[in-house]
Short mmCIF file of C-alpha atoms in Angstrom, two decimals:
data_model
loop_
_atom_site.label_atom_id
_atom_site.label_comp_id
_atom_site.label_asym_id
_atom_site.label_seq_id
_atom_site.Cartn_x
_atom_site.Cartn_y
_atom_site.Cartn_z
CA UNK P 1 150.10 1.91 0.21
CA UNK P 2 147.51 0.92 2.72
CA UNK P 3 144.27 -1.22 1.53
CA UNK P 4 141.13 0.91 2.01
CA UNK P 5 139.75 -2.51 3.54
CA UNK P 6 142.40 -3.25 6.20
CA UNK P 7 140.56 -3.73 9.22
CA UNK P 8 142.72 -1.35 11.13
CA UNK P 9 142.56 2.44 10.40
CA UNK P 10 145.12 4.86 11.16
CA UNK P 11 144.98 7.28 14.29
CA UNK P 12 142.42 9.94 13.16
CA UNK P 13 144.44 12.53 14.79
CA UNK P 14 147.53 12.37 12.36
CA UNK P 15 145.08 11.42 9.40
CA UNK P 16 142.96 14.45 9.83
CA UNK P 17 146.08 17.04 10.59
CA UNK P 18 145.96 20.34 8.61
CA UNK P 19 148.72 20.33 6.20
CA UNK P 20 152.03 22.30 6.85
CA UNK P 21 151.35 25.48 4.70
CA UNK P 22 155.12 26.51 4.74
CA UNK P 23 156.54 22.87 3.15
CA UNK P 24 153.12 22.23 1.16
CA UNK P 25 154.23 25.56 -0.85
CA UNK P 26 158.05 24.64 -1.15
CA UNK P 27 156.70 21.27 -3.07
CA UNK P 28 154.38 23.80 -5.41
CA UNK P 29 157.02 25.66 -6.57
CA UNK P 30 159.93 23.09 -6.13
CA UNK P 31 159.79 22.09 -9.54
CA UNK P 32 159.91 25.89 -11.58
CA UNK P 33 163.49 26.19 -12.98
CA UNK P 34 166.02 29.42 -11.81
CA UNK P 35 163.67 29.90 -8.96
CA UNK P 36 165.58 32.62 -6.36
CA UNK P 37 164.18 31.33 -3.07
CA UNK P 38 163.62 33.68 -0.22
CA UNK P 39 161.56 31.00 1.64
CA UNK P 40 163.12 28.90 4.63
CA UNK P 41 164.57 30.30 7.58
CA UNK P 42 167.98 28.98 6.70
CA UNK P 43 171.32 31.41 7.44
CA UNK P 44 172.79 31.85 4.44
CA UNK P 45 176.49 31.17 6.32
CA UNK P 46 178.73 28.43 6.80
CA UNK P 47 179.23 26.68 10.21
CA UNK P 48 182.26 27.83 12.25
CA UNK P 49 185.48 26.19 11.39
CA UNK P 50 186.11 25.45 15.03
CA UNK P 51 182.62 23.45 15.16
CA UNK P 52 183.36 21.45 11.83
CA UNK P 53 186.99 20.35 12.81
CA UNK P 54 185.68 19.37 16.31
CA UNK P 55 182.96 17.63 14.76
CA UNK P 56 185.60 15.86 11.98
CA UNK P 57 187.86 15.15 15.03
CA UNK P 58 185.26 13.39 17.06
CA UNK P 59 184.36 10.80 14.09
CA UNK P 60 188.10 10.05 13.58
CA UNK P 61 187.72 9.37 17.68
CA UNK P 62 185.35 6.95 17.10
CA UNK P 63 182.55 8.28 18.90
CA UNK P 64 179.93 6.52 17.45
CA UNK P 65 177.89 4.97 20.64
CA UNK P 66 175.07 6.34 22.50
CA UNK P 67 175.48 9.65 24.06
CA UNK P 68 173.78 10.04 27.75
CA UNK P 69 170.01 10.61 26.46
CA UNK P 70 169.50 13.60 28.41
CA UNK P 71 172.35 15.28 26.88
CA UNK P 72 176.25 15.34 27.50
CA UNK P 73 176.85 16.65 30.81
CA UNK P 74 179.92 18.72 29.60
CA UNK P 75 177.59 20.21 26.99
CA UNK P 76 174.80 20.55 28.94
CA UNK P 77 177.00 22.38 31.82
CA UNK P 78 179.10 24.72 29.21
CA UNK P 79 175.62 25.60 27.44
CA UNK P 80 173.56 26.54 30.91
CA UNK P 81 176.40 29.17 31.33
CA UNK P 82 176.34 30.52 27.71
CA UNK P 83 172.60 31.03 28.38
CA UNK P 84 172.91 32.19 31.68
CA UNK P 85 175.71 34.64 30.96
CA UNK P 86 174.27 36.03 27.75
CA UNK P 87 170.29 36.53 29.41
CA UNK P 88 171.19 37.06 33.21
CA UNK P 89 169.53 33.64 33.94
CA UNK P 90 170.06 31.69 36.80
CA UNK P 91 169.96 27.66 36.14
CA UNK P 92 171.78 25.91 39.02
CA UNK P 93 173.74 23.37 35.99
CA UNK P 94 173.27 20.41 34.33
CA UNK P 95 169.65 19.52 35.62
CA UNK P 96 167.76 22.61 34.12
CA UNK P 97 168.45 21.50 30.70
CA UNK P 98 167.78 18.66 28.22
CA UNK P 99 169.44 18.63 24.62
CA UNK P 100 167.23 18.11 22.07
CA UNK P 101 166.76 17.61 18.28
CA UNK P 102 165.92 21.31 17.46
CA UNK P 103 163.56 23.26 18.59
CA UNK P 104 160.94 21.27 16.69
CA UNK P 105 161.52 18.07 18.94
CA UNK P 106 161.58 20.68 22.07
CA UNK P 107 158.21 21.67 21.48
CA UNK P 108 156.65 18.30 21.27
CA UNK P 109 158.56 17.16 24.67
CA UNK P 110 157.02 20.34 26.54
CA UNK P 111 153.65 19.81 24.89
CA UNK P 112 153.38 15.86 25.53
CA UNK P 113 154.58 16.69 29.59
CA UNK P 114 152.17 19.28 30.69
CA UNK P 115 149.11 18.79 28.65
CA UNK P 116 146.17 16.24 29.35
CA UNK P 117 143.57 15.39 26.99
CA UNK P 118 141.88 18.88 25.58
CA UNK P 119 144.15 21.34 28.09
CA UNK P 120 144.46 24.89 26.00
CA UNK P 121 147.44 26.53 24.98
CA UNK P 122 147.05 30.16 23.89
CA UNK P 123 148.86 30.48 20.57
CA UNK P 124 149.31 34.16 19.64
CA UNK P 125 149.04 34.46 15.67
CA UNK P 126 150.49 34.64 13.01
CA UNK P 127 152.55 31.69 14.48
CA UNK P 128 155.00 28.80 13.12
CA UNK P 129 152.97 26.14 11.86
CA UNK P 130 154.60 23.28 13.11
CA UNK P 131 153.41 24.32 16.29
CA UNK P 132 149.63 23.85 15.41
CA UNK P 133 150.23 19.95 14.26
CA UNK P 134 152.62 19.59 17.89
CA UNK P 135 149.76 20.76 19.83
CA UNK P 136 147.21 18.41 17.98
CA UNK P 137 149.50 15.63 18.35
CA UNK P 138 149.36 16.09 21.87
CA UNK P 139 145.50 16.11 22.04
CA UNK P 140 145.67 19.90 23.47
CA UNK P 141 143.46 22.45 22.08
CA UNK P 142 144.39 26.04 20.44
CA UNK P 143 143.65 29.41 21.83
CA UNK P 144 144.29 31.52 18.84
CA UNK P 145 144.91 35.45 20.14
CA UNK P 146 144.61 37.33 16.72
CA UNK P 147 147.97 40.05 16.53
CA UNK P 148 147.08 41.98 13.54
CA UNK P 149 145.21 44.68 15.16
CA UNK P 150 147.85 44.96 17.32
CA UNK P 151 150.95 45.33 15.27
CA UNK P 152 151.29 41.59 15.80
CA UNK P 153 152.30 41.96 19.27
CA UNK P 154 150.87 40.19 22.01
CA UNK P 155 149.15 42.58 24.97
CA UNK P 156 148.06 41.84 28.64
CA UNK P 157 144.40 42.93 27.72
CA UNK P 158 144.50 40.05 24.65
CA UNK P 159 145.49 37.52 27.30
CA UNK P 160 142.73 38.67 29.77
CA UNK P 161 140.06 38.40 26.94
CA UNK P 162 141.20 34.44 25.77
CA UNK P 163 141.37 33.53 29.43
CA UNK P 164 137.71 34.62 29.99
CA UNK P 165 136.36 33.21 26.58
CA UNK P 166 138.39 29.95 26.53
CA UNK P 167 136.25 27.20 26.32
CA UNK P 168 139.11 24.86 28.00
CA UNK P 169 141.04 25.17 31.04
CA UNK P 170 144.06 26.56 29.80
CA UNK P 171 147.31 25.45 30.99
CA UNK P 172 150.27 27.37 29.03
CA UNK P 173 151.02 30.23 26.36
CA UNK P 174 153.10 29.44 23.68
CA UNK P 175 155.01 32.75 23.45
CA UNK P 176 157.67 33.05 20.22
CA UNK P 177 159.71 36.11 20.26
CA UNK P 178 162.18 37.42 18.13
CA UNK P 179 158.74 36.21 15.69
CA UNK P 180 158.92 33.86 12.93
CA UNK P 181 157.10 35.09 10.97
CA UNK P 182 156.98 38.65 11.90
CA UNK P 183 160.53 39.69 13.48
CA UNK P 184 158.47 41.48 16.16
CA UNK P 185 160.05 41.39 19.50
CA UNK P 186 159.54 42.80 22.68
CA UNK P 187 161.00 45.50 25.46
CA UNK P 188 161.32 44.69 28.59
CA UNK P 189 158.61 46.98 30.04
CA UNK P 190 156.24 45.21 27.50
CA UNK P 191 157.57 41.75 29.00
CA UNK P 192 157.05 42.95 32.57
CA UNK P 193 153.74 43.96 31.81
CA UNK P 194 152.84 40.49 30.30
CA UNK P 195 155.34 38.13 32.69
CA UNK P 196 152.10 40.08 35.06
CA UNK P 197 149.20 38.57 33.13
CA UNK P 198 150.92 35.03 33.06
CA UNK P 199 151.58 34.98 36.84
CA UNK P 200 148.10 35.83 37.62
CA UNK P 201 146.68 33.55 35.32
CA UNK P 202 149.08 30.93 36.49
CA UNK P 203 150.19 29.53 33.14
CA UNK P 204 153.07 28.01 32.00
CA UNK P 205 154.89 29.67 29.61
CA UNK P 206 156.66 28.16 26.66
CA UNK P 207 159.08 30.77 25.66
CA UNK P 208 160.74 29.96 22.15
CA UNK P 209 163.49 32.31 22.07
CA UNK P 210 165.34 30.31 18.84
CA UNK P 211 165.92 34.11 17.29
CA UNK P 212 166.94 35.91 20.37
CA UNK P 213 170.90 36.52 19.13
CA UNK P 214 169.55 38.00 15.91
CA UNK P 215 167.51 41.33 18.06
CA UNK P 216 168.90 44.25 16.48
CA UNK P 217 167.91 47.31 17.79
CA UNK P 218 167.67 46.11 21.65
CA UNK P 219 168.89 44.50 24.04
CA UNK P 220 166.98 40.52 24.53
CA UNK P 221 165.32 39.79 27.90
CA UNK P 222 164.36 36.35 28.26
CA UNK P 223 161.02 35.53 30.24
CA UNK P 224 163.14 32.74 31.86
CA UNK P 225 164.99 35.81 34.03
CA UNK P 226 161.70 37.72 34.64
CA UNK P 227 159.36 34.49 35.81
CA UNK P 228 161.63 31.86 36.41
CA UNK P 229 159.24 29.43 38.17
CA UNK P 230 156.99 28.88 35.52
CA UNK P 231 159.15 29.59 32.04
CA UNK P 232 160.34 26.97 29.80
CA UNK P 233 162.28 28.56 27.84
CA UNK P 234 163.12 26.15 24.29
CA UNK P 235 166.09 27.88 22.05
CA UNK P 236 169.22 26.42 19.86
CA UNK P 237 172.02 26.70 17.72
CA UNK P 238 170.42 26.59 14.43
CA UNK P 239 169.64 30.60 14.03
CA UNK P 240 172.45 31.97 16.09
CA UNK P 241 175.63 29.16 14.25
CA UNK P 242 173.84 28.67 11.27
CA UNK P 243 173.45 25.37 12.43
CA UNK P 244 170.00 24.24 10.72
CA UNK P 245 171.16 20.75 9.60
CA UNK P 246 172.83 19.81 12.87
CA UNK P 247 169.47 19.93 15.04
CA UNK P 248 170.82 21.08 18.70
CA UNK P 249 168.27 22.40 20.70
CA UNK P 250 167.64 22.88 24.66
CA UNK P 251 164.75 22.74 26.81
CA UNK P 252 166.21 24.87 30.25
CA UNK P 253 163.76 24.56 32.96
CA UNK P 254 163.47 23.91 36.74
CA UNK P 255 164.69 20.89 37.53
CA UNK P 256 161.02 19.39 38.81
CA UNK P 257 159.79 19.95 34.80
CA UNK P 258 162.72 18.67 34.06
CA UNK P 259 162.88 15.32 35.18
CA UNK P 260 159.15 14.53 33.90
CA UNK P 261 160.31 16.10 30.09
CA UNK P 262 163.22 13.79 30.10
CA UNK P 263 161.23 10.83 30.55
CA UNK P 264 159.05 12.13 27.02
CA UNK P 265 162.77 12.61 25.20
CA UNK P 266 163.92 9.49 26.32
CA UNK P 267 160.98 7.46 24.77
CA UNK P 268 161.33 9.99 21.81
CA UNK P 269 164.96 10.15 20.87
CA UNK P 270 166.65 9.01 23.54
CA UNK P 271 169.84 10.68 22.50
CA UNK P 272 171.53 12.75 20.00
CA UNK P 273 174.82 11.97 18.37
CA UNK P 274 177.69 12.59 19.97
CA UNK P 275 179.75 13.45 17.47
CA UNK P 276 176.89 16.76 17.14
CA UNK P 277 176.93 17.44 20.86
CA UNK P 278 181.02 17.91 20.47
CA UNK P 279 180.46 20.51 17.70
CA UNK P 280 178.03 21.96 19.94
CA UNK P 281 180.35 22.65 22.87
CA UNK P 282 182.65 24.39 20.51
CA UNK P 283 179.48 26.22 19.69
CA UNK P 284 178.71 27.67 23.51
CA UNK P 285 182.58 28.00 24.28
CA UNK P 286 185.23 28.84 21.56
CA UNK P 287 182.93 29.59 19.16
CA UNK P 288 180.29 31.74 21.56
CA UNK P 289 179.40 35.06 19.71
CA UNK P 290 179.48 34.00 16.13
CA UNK P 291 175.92 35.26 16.06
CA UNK P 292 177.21 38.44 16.13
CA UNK P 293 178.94 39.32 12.65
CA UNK P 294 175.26 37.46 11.03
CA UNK P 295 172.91 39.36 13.16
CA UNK P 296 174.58 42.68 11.66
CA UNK P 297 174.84 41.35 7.71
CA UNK P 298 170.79 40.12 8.45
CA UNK P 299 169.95 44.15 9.70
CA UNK P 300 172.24 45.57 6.93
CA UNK P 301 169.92 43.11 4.57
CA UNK P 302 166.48 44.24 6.22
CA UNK P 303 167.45 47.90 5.75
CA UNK P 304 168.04 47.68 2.75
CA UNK P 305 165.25 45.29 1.49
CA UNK P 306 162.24 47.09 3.61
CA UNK P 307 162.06 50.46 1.43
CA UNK P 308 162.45 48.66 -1.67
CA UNK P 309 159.25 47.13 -0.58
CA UNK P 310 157.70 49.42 0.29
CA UNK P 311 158.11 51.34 -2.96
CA UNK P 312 156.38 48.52 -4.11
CA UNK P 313 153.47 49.23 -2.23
CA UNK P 314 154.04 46.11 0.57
CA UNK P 315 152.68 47.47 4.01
CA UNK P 316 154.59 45.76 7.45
CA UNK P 317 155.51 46.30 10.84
CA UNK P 318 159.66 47.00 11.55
CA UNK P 319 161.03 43.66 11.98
CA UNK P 320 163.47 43.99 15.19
CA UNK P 321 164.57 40.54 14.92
CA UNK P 322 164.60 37.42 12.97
CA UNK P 323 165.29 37.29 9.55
CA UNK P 324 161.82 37.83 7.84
CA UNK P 325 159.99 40.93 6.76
CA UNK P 326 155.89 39.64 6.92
CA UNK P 327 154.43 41.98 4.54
CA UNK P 328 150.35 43.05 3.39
CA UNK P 329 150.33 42.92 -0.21
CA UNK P 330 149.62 45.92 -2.52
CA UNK P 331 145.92 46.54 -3.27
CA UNK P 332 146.33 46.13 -6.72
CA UNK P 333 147.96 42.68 -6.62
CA UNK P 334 144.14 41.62 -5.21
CA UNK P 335 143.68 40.22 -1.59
CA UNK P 336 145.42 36.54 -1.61
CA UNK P 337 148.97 36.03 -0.35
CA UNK P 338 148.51 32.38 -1.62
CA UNK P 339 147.37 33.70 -5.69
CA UNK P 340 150.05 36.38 -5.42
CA UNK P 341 152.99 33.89 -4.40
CA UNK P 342 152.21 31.22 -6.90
CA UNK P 343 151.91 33.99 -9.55
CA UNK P 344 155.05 35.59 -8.46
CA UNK P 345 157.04 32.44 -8.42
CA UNK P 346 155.85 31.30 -11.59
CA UNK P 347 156.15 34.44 -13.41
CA UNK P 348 159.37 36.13 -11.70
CA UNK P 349 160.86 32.80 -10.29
CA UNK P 350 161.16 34.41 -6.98
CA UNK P 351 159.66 32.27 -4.47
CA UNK P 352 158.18 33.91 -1.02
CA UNK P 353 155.91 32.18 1.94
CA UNK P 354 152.31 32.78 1.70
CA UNK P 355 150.65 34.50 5.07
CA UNK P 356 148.03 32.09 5.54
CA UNK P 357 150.20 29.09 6.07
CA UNK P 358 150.66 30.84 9.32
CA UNK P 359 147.19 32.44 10.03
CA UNK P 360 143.83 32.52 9.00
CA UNK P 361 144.19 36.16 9.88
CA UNK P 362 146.81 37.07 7.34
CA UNK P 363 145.32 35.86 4.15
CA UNK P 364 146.77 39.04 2.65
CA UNK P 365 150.63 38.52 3.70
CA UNK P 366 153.25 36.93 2.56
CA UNK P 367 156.82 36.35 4.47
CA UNK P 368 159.84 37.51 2.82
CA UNK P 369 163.01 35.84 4.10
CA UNK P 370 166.47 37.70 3.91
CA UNK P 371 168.57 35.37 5.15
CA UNK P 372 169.25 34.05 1.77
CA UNK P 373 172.78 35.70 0.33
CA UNK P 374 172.97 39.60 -0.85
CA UNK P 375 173.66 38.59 -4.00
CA UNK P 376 169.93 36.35 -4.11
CA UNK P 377 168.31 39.37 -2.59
CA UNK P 378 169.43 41.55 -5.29
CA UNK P 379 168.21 39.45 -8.16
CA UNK P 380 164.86 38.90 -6.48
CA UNK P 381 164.16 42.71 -6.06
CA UNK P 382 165.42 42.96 -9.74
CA UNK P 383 162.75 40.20 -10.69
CA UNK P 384 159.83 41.45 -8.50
CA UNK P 385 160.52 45.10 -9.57
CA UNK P 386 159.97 44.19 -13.15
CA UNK P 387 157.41 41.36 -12.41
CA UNK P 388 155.19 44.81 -10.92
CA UNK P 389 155.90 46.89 -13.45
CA UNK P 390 154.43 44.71 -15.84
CA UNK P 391 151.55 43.73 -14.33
CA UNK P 392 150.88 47.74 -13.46
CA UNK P 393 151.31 48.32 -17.34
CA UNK P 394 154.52 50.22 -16.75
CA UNK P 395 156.44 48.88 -19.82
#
């Protein structure tokens, strides 16, 4: 522990960070016994046997030195296909891409290389909260678009109104779409309209496309195809292979942004393991569409979990992606995501995200996560069913 007297103090930027609301909850409710956790955005699958036996196979090869920091060229060449094959992009190779540790480490490269000191990013909310802290850490400053009235999707007229408000010059949008939390997503005529607004505003655009194999009822069109020039487009392997724990992410880019953001991962990471980056060429070749069979069980699970809610009285918009259902409490469980989730953990052991660790415009939400398995899903709606009816006098 540090000495209130040491005549040093601590960067005020990390001391006076907001907490994470999604892992300050998980350490609430860690501790309640038989607790059926639809929480995390963790796939509720095992990782391909092709990936694990490459990955066993390259530790009996020994190979256990540094990996090139920007990312194996094999990988990075075999993964620029997969992407440009599956979205109808158009990355030259290697250069356009740098491997990263998840998406999380992504976001703080991009950040750290195009923002100075008090730049804005526009930040459409409800959001992923991580992001907030990235973009602090980075000394850039938040333009919040509020979603809600809006069916928390972003339009061209929101964009308009934050650029002629913003208090900042603003360099970038942070765009996330399939959502976490919402599972909204986008058409391509909405994408056109808004790939518009960002061209004449000239910003960057940080696309985080992470859930873009798990769209169900359309077709995914990445901004990188529709504006090119001035997309970064930041996904991975941890929705799409279930690969969470393994942290493989890309940054894909022009090669100019490129070569600056390698220079941040370098100081950052400098490399990921190689024994990783072999299971993650299994993961872009042999092992390519695994996302498939998941993204069918997750829309099986979100048909069948969204009427039950709303029988329940939960209001939300159709998630089209993603694996959460972001829902507006009943009226008569009050007006606090927050009061309603600790009550409902403590009371049903079921364990859901409150809506204000993602915006101060959601107070009333709470995220609902079905990628845990069917059989967890089943005994939460059996334990929220009966949590309601109790507390509506039904018994």
């Amino acid at each position: 522990m540090i000495k209130k007297d040491f005549i040093q103090p601590l960067n005020p930027i990390v001391t006076n960070l907001a907490p994470d609301g999604l892992l300050d909850f998980q350490k609430a409710v860690r501790d309640i016994p038989d607790l059926v956790r639809l929480t995390f955005g963790e796939p509720g699958f095992n990782v391909d046997d092709a990936i694990k036996e490459r990955i066993i196979e390259s530790v009996r090869d020994d190979n256990s030195h540094y990996a090139e920091s920007q990312g194996e060229r094999e990988l990075r060449n075999a993964a620029v296909e997969y992407f440009n094959k599956k979205y109808d992009l158009n990355y030259d190779g290697e250069d356009n891409m740098i491997v990263t540790i998840g998406v999380s480490e992504a976001i703080n490269v991009v950040f750290l290389t195009l923002l100075n000191d008090n730049e804005g990013v526009i930040v459409p909310e409800p959001a992923y909260p991580p992001y907030f802290a990235s973009l602090d850490l980075a000394h850039g400053t938040k333009i919040s678009i509020n979603t809600r009235p809006t069916k928390f999707k972003l339009t061209p007229e929101q964009v308009d109104e934050a650029m002629a408000n913003a208090k900042v010059p603003v360099k970038a949008i942070l765009f996330n779409y399939p959502s976490n939390p919402t599972g909204v997503t986008y058409s391509e005529d909405e994408l056109i309209a808004l790939a518009e607004v960002f061209k004449k505003h000239r910003l960057w655009v940080i696309s985080d496309e992470i859930y873009s194999q798990l769209t169900y009822d359309q077709q995914h069109v990445s901004l990188a195809k529709l504006i090119p020039d001035q997309t970064i487009l930041i996904t991975g392997l941890s929705k799409s292979h279930a690969m969470t724990g393994y942290r493989i992410g890309f940054i894909l880019g022009e090669k100019s942004f490129i070569d600056y953001a390698q220079k941040v991962h370098g100081a950052l990471t400098f490399s990921l393991p190689k024994v990783l980056q072999d299971g993650a060429l299994v993961a872009v070749t042999t092992a390519a569409e695994v996302a498939d069979e998941m993204r069918d069980i997750y829309k099986r699970r979100r048909d069948w979990l969204r009427p039950q809610l709303e029988e329940l009285g939960f209001e939300m918009v159709n998630p089209e992606g993603a694996f959460y259902i972001f829902a507006k409490i009943p009226e008569d469980m009050g007006n606090s995501g927050f009061d309603f989730a600790v009550d409902l953990a403590e009371k049903a052991k079921v364990a859901i995200i409150p809506g204000d660790a993602f915006s101060e415009y959601t107070p009333e939400f709470v995220r609902i996560s079905y990628a845990a398995s069917d059989e967890d899903l089943a005994e939460a709606m059996k334990r929220m069913k009966a949590y309601f009816a109790e507390r509506r006098g039904q018994n």
